[in-house]
Each structure stands twice: as structure tokens, then as C-alpha cells.
Coordinates of C-alpha atoms in Angstrom, one line a residue:
X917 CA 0.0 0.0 0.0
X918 CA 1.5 3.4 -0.9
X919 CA 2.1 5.5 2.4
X920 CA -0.9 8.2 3.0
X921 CA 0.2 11.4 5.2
X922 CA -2.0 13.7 7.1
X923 CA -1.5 16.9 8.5
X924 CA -3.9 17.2 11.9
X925 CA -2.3 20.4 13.2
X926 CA -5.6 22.3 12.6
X927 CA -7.5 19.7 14.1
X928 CA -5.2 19.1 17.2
X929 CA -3.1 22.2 17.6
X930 CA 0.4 19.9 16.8
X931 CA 2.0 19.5 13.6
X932 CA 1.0 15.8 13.6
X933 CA 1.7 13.3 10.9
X934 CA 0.1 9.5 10.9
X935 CA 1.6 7.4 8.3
X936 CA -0.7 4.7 6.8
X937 CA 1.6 1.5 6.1
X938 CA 2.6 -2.1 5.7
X939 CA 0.7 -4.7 4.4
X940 CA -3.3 -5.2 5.4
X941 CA -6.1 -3.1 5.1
X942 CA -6.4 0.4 5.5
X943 CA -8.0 0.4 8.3
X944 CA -5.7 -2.2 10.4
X945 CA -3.2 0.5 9.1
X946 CA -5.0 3.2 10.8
X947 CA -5.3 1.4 13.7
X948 CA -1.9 0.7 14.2
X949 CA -0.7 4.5 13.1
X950 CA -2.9 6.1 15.8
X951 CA -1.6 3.5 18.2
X952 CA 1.6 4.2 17.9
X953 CA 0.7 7.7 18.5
X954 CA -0.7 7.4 21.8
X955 CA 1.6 4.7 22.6
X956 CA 4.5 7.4 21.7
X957 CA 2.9 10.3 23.6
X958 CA 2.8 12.0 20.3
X959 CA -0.9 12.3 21.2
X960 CA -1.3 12.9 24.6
X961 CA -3.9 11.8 27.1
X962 CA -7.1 14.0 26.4
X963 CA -6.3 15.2 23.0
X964 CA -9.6 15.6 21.0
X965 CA -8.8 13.2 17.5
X966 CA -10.9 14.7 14.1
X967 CA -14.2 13.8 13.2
X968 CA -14.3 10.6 11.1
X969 CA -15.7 12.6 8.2
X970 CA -12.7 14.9 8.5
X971 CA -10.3 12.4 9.1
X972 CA -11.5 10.0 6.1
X973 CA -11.7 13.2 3.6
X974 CA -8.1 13.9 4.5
X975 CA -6.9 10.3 4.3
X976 CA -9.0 9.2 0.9
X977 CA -10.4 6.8 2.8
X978 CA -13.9 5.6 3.4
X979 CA -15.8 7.4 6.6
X980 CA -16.6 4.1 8.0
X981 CA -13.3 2.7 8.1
X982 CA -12.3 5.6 10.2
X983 CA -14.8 5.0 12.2
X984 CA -14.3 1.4 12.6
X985 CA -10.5 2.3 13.7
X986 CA -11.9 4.3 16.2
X987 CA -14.5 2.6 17.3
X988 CA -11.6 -0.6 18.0
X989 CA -9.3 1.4 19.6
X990 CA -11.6 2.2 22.3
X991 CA -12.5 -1.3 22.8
X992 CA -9.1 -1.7 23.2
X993 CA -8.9 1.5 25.8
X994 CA -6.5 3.8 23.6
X995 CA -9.5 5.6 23.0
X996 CA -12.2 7.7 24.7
X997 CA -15.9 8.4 23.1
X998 CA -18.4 10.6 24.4
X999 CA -22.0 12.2 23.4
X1000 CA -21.1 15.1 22.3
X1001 CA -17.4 15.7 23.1
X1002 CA -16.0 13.5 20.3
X1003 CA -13.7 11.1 20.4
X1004 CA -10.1 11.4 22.4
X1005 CA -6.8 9.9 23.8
X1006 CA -8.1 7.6 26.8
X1007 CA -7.0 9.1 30.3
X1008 CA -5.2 6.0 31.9
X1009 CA -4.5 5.3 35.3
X1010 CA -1.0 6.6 36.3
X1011 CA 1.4 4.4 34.1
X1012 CA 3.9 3.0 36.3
X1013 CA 7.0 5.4 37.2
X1014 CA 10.3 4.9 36.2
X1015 CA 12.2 2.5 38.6
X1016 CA 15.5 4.7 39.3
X1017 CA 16.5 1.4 41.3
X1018 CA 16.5 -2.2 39.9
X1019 CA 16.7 -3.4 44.0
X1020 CA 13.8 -0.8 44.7
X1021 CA 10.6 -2.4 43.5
X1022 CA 6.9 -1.9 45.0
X1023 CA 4.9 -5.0 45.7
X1024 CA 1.6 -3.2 44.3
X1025 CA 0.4 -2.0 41.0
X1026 CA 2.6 -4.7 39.1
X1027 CA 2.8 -4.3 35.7
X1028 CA 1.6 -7.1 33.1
X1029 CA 4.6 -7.9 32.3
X1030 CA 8.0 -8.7 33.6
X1031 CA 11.3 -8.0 31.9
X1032 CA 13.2 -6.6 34.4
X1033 CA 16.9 -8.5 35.4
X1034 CA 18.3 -9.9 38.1
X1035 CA 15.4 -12.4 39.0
X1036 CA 15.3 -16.3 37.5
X1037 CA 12.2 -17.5 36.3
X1038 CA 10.8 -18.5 40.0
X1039 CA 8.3 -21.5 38.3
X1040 CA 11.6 -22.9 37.9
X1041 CA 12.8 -23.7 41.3
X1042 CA 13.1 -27.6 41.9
X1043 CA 11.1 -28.2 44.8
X1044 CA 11.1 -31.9 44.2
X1045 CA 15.0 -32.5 44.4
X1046 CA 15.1 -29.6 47.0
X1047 CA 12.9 -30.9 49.5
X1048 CA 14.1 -34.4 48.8
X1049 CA 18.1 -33.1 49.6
X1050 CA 15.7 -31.6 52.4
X1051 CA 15.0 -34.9 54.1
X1052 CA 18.7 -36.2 53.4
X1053 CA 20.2 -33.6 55.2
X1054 CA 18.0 -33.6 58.3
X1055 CA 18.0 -37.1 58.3
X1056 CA 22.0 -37.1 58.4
X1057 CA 22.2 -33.5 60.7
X1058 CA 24.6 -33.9 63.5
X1059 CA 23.0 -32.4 66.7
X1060 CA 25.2 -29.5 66.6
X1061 CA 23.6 -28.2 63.5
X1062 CA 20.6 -27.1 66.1
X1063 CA 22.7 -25.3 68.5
X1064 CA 24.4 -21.6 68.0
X1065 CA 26.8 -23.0 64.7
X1066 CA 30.0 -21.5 63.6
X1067 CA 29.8 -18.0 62.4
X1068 CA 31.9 -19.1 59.4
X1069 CA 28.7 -21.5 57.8
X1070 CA 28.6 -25.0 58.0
X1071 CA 31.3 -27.2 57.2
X1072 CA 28.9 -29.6 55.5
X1073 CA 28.3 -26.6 53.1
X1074 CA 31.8 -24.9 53.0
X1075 CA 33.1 -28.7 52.1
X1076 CA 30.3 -28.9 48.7
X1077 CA 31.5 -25.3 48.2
X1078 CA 35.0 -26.1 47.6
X1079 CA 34.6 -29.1 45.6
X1080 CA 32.2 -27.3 43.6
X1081 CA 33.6 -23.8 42.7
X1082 CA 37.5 -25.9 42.1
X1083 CA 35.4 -27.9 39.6
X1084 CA 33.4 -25.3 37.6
X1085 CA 34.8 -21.8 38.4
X1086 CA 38.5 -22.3 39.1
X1087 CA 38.7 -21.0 42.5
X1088 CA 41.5 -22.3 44.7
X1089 CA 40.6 -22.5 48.5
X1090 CA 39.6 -24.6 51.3
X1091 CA 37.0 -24.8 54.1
X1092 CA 38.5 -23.1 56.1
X1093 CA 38.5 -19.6 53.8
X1094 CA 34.8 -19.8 52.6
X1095 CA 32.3 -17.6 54.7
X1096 CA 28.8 -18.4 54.1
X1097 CA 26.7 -14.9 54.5
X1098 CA 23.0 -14.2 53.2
X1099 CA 24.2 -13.2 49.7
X1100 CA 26.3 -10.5 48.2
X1101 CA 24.8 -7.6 49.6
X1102 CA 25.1 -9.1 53.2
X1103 CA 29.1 -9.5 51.9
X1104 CA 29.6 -6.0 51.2
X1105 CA 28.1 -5.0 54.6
X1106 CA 30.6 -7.5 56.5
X1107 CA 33.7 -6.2 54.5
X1108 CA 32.8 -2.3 54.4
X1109 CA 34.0 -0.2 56.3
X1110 CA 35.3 -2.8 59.2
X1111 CA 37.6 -4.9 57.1
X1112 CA 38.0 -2.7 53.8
X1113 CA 37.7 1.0 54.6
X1114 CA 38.2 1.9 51.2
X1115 CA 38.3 4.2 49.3
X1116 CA 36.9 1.8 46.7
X1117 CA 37.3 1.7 42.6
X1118 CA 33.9 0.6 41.0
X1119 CA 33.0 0.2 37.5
X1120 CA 31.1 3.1 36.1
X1121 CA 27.9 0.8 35.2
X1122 CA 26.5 -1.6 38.1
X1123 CA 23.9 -2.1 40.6
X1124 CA 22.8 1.5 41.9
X1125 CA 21.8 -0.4 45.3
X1126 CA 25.3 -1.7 45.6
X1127 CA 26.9 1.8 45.2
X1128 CA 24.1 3.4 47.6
X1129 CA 25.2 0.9 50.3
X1130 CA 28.5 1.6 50.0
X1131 CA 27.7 5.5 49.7
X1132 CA 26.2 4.7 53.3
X1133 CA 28.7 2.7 54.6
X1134 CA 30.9 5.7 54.5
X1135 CA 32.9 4.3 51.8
X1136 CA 34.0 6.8 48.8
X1137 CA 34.0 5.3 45.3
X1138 CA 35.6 5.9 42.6
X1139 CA 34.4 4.6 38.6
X1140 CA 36.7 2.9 36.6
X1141 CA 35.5 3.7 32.9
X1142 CA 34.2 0.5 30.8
X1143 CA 34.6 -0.4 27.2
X1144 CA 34.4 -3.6 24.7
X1145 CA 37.3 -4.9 26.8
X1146 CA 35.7 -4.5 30.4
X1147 CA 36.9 -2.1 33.0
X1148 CA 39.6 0.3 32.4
X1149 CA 42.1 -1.9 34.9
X1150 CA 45.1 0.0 33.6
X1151 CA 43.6 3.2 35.5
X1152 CA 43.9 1.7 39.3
X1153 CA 47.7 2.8 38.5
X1154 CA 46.9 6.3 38.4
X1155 CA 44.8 6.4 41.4
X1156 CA 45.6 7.1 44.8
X1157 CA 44.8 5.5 47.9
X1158 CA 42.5 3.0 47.0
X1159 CA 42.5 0.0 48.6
X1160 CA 40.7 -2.6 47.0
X1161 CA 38.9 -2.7 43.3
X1162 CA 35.0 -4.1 42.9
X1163 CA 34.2 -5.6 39.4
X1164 CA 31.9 -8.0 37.1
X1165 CA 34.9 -9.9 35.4
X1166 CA 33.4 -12.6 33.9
X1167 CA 30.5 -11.3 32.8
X1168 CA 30.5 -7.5 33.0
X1169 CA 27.0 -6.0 34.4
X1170 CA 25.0 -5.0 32.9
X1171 CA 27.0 -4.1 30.0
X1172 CA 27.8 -8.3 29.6
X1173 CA 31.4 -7.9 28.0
X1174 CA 34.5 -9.9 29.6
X1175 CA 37.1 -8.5 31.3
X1176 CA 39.6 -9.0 28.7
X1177 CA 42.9 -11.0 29.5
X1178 CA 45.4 -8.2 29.9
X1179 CA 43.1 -6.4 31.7
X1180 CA 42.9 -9.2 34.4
X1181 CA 46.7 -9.5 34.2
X1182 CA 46.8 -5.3 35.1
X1183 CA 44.5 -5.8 37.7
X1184 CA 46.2 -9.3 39.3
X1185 CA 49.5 -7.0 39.5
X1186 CA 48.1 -3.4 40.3
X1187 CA 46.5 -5.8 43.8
X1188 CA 50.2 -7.7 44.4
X1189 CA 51.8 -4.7 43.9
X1190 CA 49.8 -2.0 46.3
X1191 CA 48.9 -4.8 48.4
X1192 CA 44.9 -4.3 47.6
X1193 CA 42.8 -6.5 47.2
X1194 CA 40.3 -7.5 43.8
X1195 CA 36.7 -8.0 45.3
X1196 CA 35.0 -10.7 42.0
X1197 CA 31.3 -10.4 42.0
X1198 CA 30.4 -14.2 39.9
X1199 CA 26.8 -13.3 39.9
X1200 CA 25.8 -15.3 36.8
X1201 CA 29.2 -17.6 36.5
X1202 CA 27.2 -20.7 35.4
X1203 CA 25.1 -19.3 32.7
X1204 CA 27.1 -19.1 29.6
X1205 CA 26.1 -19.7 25.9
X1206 CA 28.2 -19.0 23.2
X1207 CA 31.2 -19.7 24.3
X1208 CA 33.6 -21.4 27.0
X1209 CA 33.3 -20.2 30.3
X1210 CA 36.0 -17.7 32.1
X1211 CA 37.5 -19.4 34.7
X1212 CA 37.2 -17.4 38.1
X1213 CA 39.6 -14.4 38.4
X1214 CA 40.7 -15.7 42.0
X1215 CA 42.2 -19.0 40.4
X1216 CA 45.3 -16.4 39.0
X1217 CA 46.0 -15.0 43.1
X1218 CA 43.6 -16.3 45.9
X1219 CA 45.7 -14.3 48.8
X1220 CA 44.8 -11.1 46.6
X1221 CA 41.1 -11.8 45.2
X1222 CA 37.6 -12.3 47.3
X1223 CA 35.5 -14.1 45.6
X1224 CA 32.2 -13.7 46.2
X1225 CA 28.7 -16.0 44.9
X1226 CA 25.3 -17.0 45.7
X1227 CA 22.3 -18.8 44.5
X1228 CA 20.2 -15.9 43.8
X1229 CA 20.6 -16.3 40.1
X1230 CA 20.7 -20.0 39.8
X1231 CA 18.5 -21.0 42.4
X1232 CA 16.1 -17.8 44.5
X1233 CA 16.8 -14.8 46.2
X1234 CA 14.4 -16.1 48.2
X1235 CA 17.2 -18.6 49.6
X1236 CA 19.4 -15.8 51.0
X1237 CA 22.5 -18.1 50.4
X1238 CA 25.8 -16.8 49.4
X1239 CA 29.4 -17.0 49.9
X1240 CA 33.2 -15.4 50.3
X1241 CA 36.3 -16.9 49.3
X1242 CA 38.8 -14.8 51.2
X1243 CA 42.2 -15.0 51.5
X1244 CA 44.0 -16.3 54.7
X1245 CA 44.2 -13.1 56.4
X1246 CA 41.1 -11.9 55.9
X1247 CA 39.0 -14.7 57.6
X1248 CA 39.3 -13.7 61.1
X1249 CA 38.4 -9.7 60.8
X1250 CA 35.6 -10.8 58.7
X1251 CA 34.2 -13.7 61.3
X1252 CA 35.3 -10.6 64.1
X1253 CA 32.3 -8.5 61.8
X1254 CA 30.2 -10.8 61.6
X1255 CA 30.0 -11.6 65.4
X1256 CA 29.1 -14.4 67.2
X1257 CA 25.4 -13.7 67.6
X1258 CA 24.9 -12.8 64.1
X1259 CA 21.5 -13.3 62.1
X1260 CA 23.5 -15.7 59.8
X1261 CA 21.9 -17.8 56.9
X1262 CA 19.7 -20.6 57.9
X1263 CA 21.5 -23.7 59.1
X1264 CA 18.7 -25.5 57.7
X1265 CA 19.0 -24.3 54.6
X1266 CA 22.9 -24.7 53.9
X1267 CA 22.4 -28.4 54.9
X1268 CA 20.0 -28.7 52.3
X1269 CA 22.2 -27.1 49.5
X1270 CA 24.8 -28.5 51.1
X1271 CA 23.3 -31.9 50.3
X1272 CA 21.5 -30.7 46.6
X1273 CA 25.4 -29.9 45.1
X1274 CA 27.2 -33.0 46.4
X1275 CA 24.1 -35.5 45.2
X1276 CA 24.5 -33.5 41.8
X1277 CA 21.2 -31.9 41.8
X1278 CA 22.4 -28.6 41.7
X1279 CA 24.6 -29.2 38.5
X1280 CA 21.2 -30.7 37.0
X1281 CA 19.7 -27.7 37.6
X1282 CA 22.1 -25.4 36.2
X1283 CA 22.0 -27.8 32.8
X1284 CA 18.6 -27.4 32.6
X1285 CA 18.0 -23.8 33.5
X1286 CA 21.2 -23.1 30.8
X1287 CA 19.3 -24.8 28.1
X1288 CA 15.7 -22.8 29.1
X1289 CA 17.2 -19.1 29.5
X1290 CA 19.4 -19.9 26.1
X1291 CA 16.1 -20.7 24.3
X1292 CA 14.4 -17.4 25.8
X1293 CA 17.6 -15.6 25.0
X1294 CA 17.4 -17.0 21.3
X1295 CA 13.8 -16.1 21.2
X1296 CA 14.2 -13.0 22.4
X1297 CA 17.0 -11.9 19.6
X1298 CA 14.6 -13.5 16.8
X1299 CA 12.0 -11.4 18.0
X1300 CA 14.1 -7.7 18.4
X1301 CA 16.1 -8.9 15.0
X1302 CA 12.2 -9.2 13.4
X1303 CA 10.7 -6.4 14.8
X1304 CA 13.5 -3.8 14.8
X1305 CA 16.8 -5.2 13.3
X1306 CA 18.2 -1.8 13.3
X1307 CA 18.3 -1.7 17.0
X1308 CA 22.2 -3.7 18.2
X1309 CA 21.5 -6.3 21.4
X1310 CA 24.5 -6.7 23.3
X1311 CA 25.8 -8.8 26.3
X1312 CA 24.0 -12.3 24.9
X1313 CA 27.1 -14.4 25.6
X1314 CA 26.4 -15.0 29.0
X1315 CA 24.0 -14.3 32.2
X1316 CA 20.3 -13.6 32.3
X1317 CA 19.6 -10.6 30.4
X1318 CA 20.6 -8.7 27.1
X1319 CA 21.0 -5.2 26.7
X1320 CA 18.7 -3.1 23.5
X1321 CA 21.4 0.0 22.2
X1322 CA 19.6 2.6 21.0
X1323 CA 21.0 4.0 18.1
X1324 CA 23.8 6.0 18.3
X1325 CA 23.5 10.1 18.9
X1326 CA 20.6 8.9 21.2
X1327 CA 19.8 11.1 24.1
X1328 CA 18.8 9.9 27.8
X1329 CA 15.8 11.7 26.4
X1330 CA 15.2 9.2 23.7
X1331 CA 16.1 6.7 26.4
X1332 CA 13.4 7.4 29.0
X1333 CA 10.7 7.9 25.6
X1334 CA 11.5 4.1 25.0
X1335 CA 10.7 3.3 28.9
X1336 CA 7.8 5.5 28.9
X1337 CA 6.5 3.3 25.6
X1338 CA 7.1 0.2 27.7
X1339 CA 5.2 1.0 30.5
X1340 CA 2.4 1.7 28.4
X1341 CA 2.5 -1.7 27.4
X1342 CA 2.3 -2.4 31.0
X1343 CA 6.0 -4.0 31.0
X1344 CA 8.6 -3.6 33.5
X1345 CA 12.3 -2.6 32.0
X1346 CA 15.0 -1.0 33.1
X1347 CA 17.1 1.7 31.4
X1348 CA 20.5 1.5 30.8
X1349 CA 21.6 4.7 32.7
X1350 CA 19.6 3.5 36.0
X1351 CA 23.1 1.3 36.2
X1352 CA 25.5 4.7 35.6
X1353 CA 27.2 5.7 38.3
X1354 CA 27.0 8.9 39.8
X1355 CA 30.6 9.8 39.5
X1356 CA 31.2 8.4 36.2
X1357 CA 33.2 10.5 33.8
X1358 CA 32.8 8.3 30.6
X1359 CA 30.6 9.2 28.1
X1360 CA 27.1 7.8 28.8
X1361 CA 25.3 5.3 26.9
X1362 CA 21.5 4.5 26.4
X1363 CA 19.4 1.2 25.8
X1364 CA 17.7 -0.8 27.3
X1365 CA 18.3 -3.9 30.0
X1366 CA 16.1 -6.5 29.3
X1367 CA 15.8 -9.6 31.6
X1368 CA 15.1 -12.7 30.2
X1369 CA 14.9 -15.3 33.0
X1370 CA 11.8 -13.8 35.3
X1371 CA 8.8 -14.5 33.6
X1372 CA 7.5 -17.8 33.0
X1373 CA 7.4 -19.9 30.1
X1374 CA 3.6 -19.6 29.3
X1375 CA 4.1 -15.5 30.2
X1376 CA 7.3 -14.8 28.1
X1377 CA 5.7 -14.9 24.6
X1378 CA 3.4 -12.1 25.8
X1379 CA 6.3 -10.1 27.2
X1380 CA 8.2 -10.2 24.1
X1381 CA 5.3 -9.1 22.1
X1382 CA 4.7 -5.8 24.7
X1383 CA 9.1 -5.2 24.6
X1384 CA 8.7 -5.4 20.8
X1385 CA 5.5 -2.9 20.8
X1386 CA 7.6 -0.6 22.8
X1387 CA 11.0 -0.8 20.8
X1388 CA 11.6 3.0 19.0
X1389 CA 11.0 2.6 15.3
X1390 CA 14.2 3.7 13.0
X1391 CA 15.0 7.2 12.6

């Protein structure tokens, strides 16, 4: 169909154009064009659209169609329709705001769909092989595990632990060095400021609920600047005073790019040299797709690197499991944090895991989850690739999410237009510079961070088809 145009700026007070196009009828093509536009905000709640008479005369198009479109999208809820005030952009309920914080979420007014990262798809959880390591492990549970415990974790766990991150990660420890805490955030409140005072180099995109605890902590950050290589290691040399380094290496987040090689070898001798030390957040170390995994940066110098896991990712947040690998002479000052009376992580529960690695239920897991989240992940790419293939999605190698780059000269501007779309969709996304950090001196880049893992299997069809509906058509 050749491409109609239609100037409504007598009608609406806005130089307005609606382009009729693609394959279909006219009036599907109507009916997508004004969607778009209120989808957009190029026609904003309340706007009063023209007559169908007017509207059909301008278009070449038959009255009824128009009023067919019309009469569709406000059985759909774009649009408004009353006797005698014409028909109008729908006033919605408040769409949801903007989610500054990816750790920051409210419990009400959830949206219909669920892209957002950092959660695995929670239908997932094995319940049958975890209650059954369950019933092993409280079956086989030495009396001691029901008394006050050791505040370094169990050694049933911390055993499984080593075995477990030698075998896949690379890590090279004992026991005696492992530190089970309630997951990574718990670690950063044990370490800072009673163990690390910092000041602290950070990379210039991560978790803005990471940096805020640090930034109450006391602690003074400093960003590292990122690029298709990873973080900047070589510019820990220039800096003064800082005392230990925090960084993504084998899967950089959110930006998803590996710390390249010679960058881990700067960063190994910037911490032997100063004396520092190289904290390694392996959020997502078992997820990888297209290529082999990175072995653990604290295989190259455990008595310089903390490494630091949980099963948030692989298993539930809900678990509050996680881990430090420290090196020999950091064990006591952090048990000497953690205290003796400590709320520490269920001994319960580390039994249980404890029991679910050794009996090889958790590397079932993780084989199956790899093979579900690589099939959303490929889905996901056909889809954006379909729908918008001049949009670039980067970060796929690895982890539960992908990031959408907007094309380049776009503006934060253009960035929060895109979110805005989305949440009219009624889908939850994050933006790109939600992850920036406030002191970051690189130039900033825009997209979108798309998580893949959360919704369900039956649910993530639907959420592709809202992301896709929301992705900013080409320039």
C-alpha cells in the first residue's frame, strides 16, 4: 500500500503526521498508526482526534473505516468516546514510574509484564529435588547443626563449596577460607567499612543499590571507565589510595562484555603490587552460551582476590545463600564482623544445598536452566532482529539478560521515551543509565536492559510481544 500522510495540526493544535503503512487493510493501518501515536505520547492523554468525516476526507479513505478504527481502539482502551465531546486519547490510570533502582521495586500496581533483570524465572525452582536433599540432610544433621553453629557457615556446606567452585569456576581454596553470609549484599556489609575501609574503585555501570550501600557505609567510590574490553584496569595505576577494586569480570553488568585478558593481568599486579585487594562479584558464572566459560579471576592469586557467589541467580533470592572466598588473612576480621550472635543464613538451609550440590542436583539444575534461559535468550534476539533489526543487542554471551542499544547520537531523552512506551505496554524494564554511576566520567550510553529469565514460560511470549511494541521505530 502506498504511504498516506495527514497533517492534523488544525484539528489538534500539533503538527501531527500518521503514516498509513505495511501490508493489510487500511483500516488495520490506521489502527496501528494512531496507536503508535498514543503509545509514543505523540498524542497525549485528552487530545480531542478529528471527526471521522474529516479524518477519512483527508486520508482518501472511506468514513466508515475511520470510524471502525476508532471505534476498535476504544475497545481496546487507547480511545475515549463521548456524546457530544468526540472522540479522544483515553486518560489511563497513572502508568507506572520509572524504577531509578532495579533493588527498589513496589509489591503493588505490578505491571503485566515482567522483563526486568536480576530475577530467574521462580516456576523454575526444583522443589522436588530440593525438599528431597531436604530430608537427606535432616536425616543425616549432627545435633550441633541445632545449636548456636560456627559463624563461618557449615562445614557440610563450605566442604560442597570447595569441591564445587575448584570444579566449575577455578577457584582455589579450602574450608577453612569460605564464609557463608545471606548473599552479596550481606558480603559488602561485612567487608565495608570494618575490614575494607576503602576508598573503593567501582565500575562506572553496576547495581545503583550496591553503590548506595557503600555510599552509606561511609565508603568513597571511585568509577573505573568501561569499554568492549571491560573495566579500564590499567587506570587503578593512576589512582591514589585505593584500597581494594569491585568488578563483574566474567560477565560485566550490565554491560555483559569480559574482562579481557590483559586487563585481568593489570588488575592481578596493580592488587600484588599495592597490596589491595580484587573483590569478584560471579553473579551469573554458570550461565554461559556461546562460548567457553571464564575461569574465576581468583584462580590467577587467591591471597589477593575475594570471591564472592550466591544462588540468587541459579536458584532464588528467596534462599538468602551466598558465599566469600577470602584470602588467609582476611578470615578472622571478617568472622570478628560478623560476630558471634549474628542473624547468619539458615543452618537449615545450607544443609540442604549442602546436600542438593554433592548428590548432583544442583549441576542438574544449572543444565537445565542453561538450556531454558538460552532458548528465551534465542527467542528474544529473533524477536528484536524481526521487529527492529536496526536496533544492536549486546551482552548475549552470558547471564540472564541482554542489553537493546539505542541508536547511536541517542539522548537519555530518547532513552526514557523508549521506557515511557514500555510502560504503556504495562512492562517492567529498566534503562541503561539506572546502572550509571553517579561519579562516572565516561561518556554515557543509552538502551535498554532486558531480563530474560523472570517471567515464566507460558508468560514470556506475551512479554516479548509488549518489549517489541515498545522498541523505538528507526530514525
Amino acid at each position: 500500500m502506498p504511504d498516506s500522510l495527514v497533517n492534523l495540526a488544525e484539528s489538534l493544535g500539533a503538527d501531527l503526521h500518521l503514516e498509513l503503512t505495511g501490508t493489510g487493510s487500511r483500516r488495520a493501518a490506521l489502527i496501528r498508526a494512531l496507536r503508535d501515536a498514543v503509545r509514543t505520547g505523540r498524542l497525549a492523554p485528552g487530545t480531542r482526534l478529528p471527526p471521522y468525516r474529516s479524518l477519512a476526507a483527508d486520508l482518501g479513505i472511506a468514513r466508515n473505516t475511520v470510524a471502525d478504527a476508532y471505534a476498535e481502539l476504544v475497545a481496546e482502551g487507547w480511545l475515549s468516546a463521548r456524546q457530544g465531546s468526540g472522540t479522544r486519547v483515553a486518560h489511563r490510570a497513572e502508568p507506572l514510574k520509572p524504577l531509578r533502582s532495579p533493588t527498589h521495586r513496589a509489591p503493588s500496581g505490578r505491571p503485566a509484564h515482567n522483563l526486568l533483570q536480576g530475577q530467574p524465572d521462580a516456576t523454575s525452582f526444583p522443589r522436588a529435588a530440593w525438599l528431597a536433599a531436604a530430608r537427606r540432610a535432616l536425616s543425616a544433621a549432627p545435633h550441633d547443626a541445632f545449636g548456636p553453629g560456627d559463624p563461618r557457615g557449615r562445614p557440610e556446606l563450605r566442604r560442597a563449596l570447595t569441591d564445587y567452585l575448584a570444579r566449575t569456576r577455578g577457584v582455589r581454596t579450602d574450608p577453612g577460607r569460605i564464609v557463608i553470609c545471606s548473599g552479596f549484599a550481606h558480603a559488602l556489609r561485612l567487608l565495608f567499612p570494618a575490614v575494607l575501609p576503602g576508598p573503593l574503585a567501582v565500575e562506572s555501570y553496576g547495581l545503583a543499590f550496591h553503590h548506595g550501600l557503600l555510599a552509606d557505609a561511609g565508603v568513597h567510590t571511585h568509577a573505573l571507565s568501561l569499554d568492549q574490553h571491560g573495566a579500564a584496569a590499567e587506570e587503578l595505576t593512576g589512582l591514589k589510595g585505593i584500597g581494594a577494586a569491585l568488578l563483574t569480570p566474567a560477565h560485566q553488568f550490565p554491560t555483559g562484555v569480559p574482562l579481557h585478558p590483559d586487563r585481568r593481568a593489570t588488575l592481578i599486579n596493580w592488587a600484588r603490587s599495592t597490596g589491595s585487594y580484587v573483590l569478584e562479584d560471579d553473579y551469573d558464572g554458570e550461565f554461559r552460551y556461546d562460548r567457553k566459560p571464564v575461569g574465576a579471576l581468583q584462580g590467577l592469586d587467591p591471597e589477593h582476590v575475594i570471591h564472592l557467589g550466591s544462588v540468587s541467580k541459579s536458584l532464588s533470592p528467596a534462599l538468602r545463600l551466598g558465599w566469600m572466598v577470602l584470602p588467609e588473612r582476611l578470615v578472622a576480621p571478617v568472622l570478628e564482623a560478623k560476630g558471634e550472635r549474628e542473624a547468619w543464613a539458615s543452618a537449615t538451609d545450607q544443609l540442604t544445598l549442602a546436600d542438593f550440590i554433592t548428590a548432583g542436583s544442583y549441576d542438574r539444575h544449572i543444565r537445565r536452566m542453561r538450556q531454558r534461559y538460552r532458548r528465551r535468550r534465542d527467542q528474544l534476539l529473533e524477536a528484536i532482529t524481526g521487529h527492529a533489526p536496526h536496533l544492536t543487542v549486546t551482552g548475549i554471551a552470558a547471564g540472564l539478560h541482554a542489553v537493546v542499544q539505542l541508536p547511536s547520537g541517542a539522548t537519555h531523552s530518547d532513552e526514557s521515551t523508549a521506557l515511557r512506551a514500555a510502560q504503556w505496554q504495562g512492562l517492567a524494564l529498566d534503562g541503561l543509565s539506572d546502572y550509571r554511576h553517579p561519579a562516572a566520567t565516561m561518556p554515557p550510553r543509552h538502551g535498554l536492559v532486558v531480563g530474560y529469565a523472570t517471567p515464566s514460560d507460558h508468560a514470556f511470549p506475551g512479554a516479548l510481544e509488549a518489549l517489541c511494541r515498545a522498541l523505538p521505530p528507526e530514525a
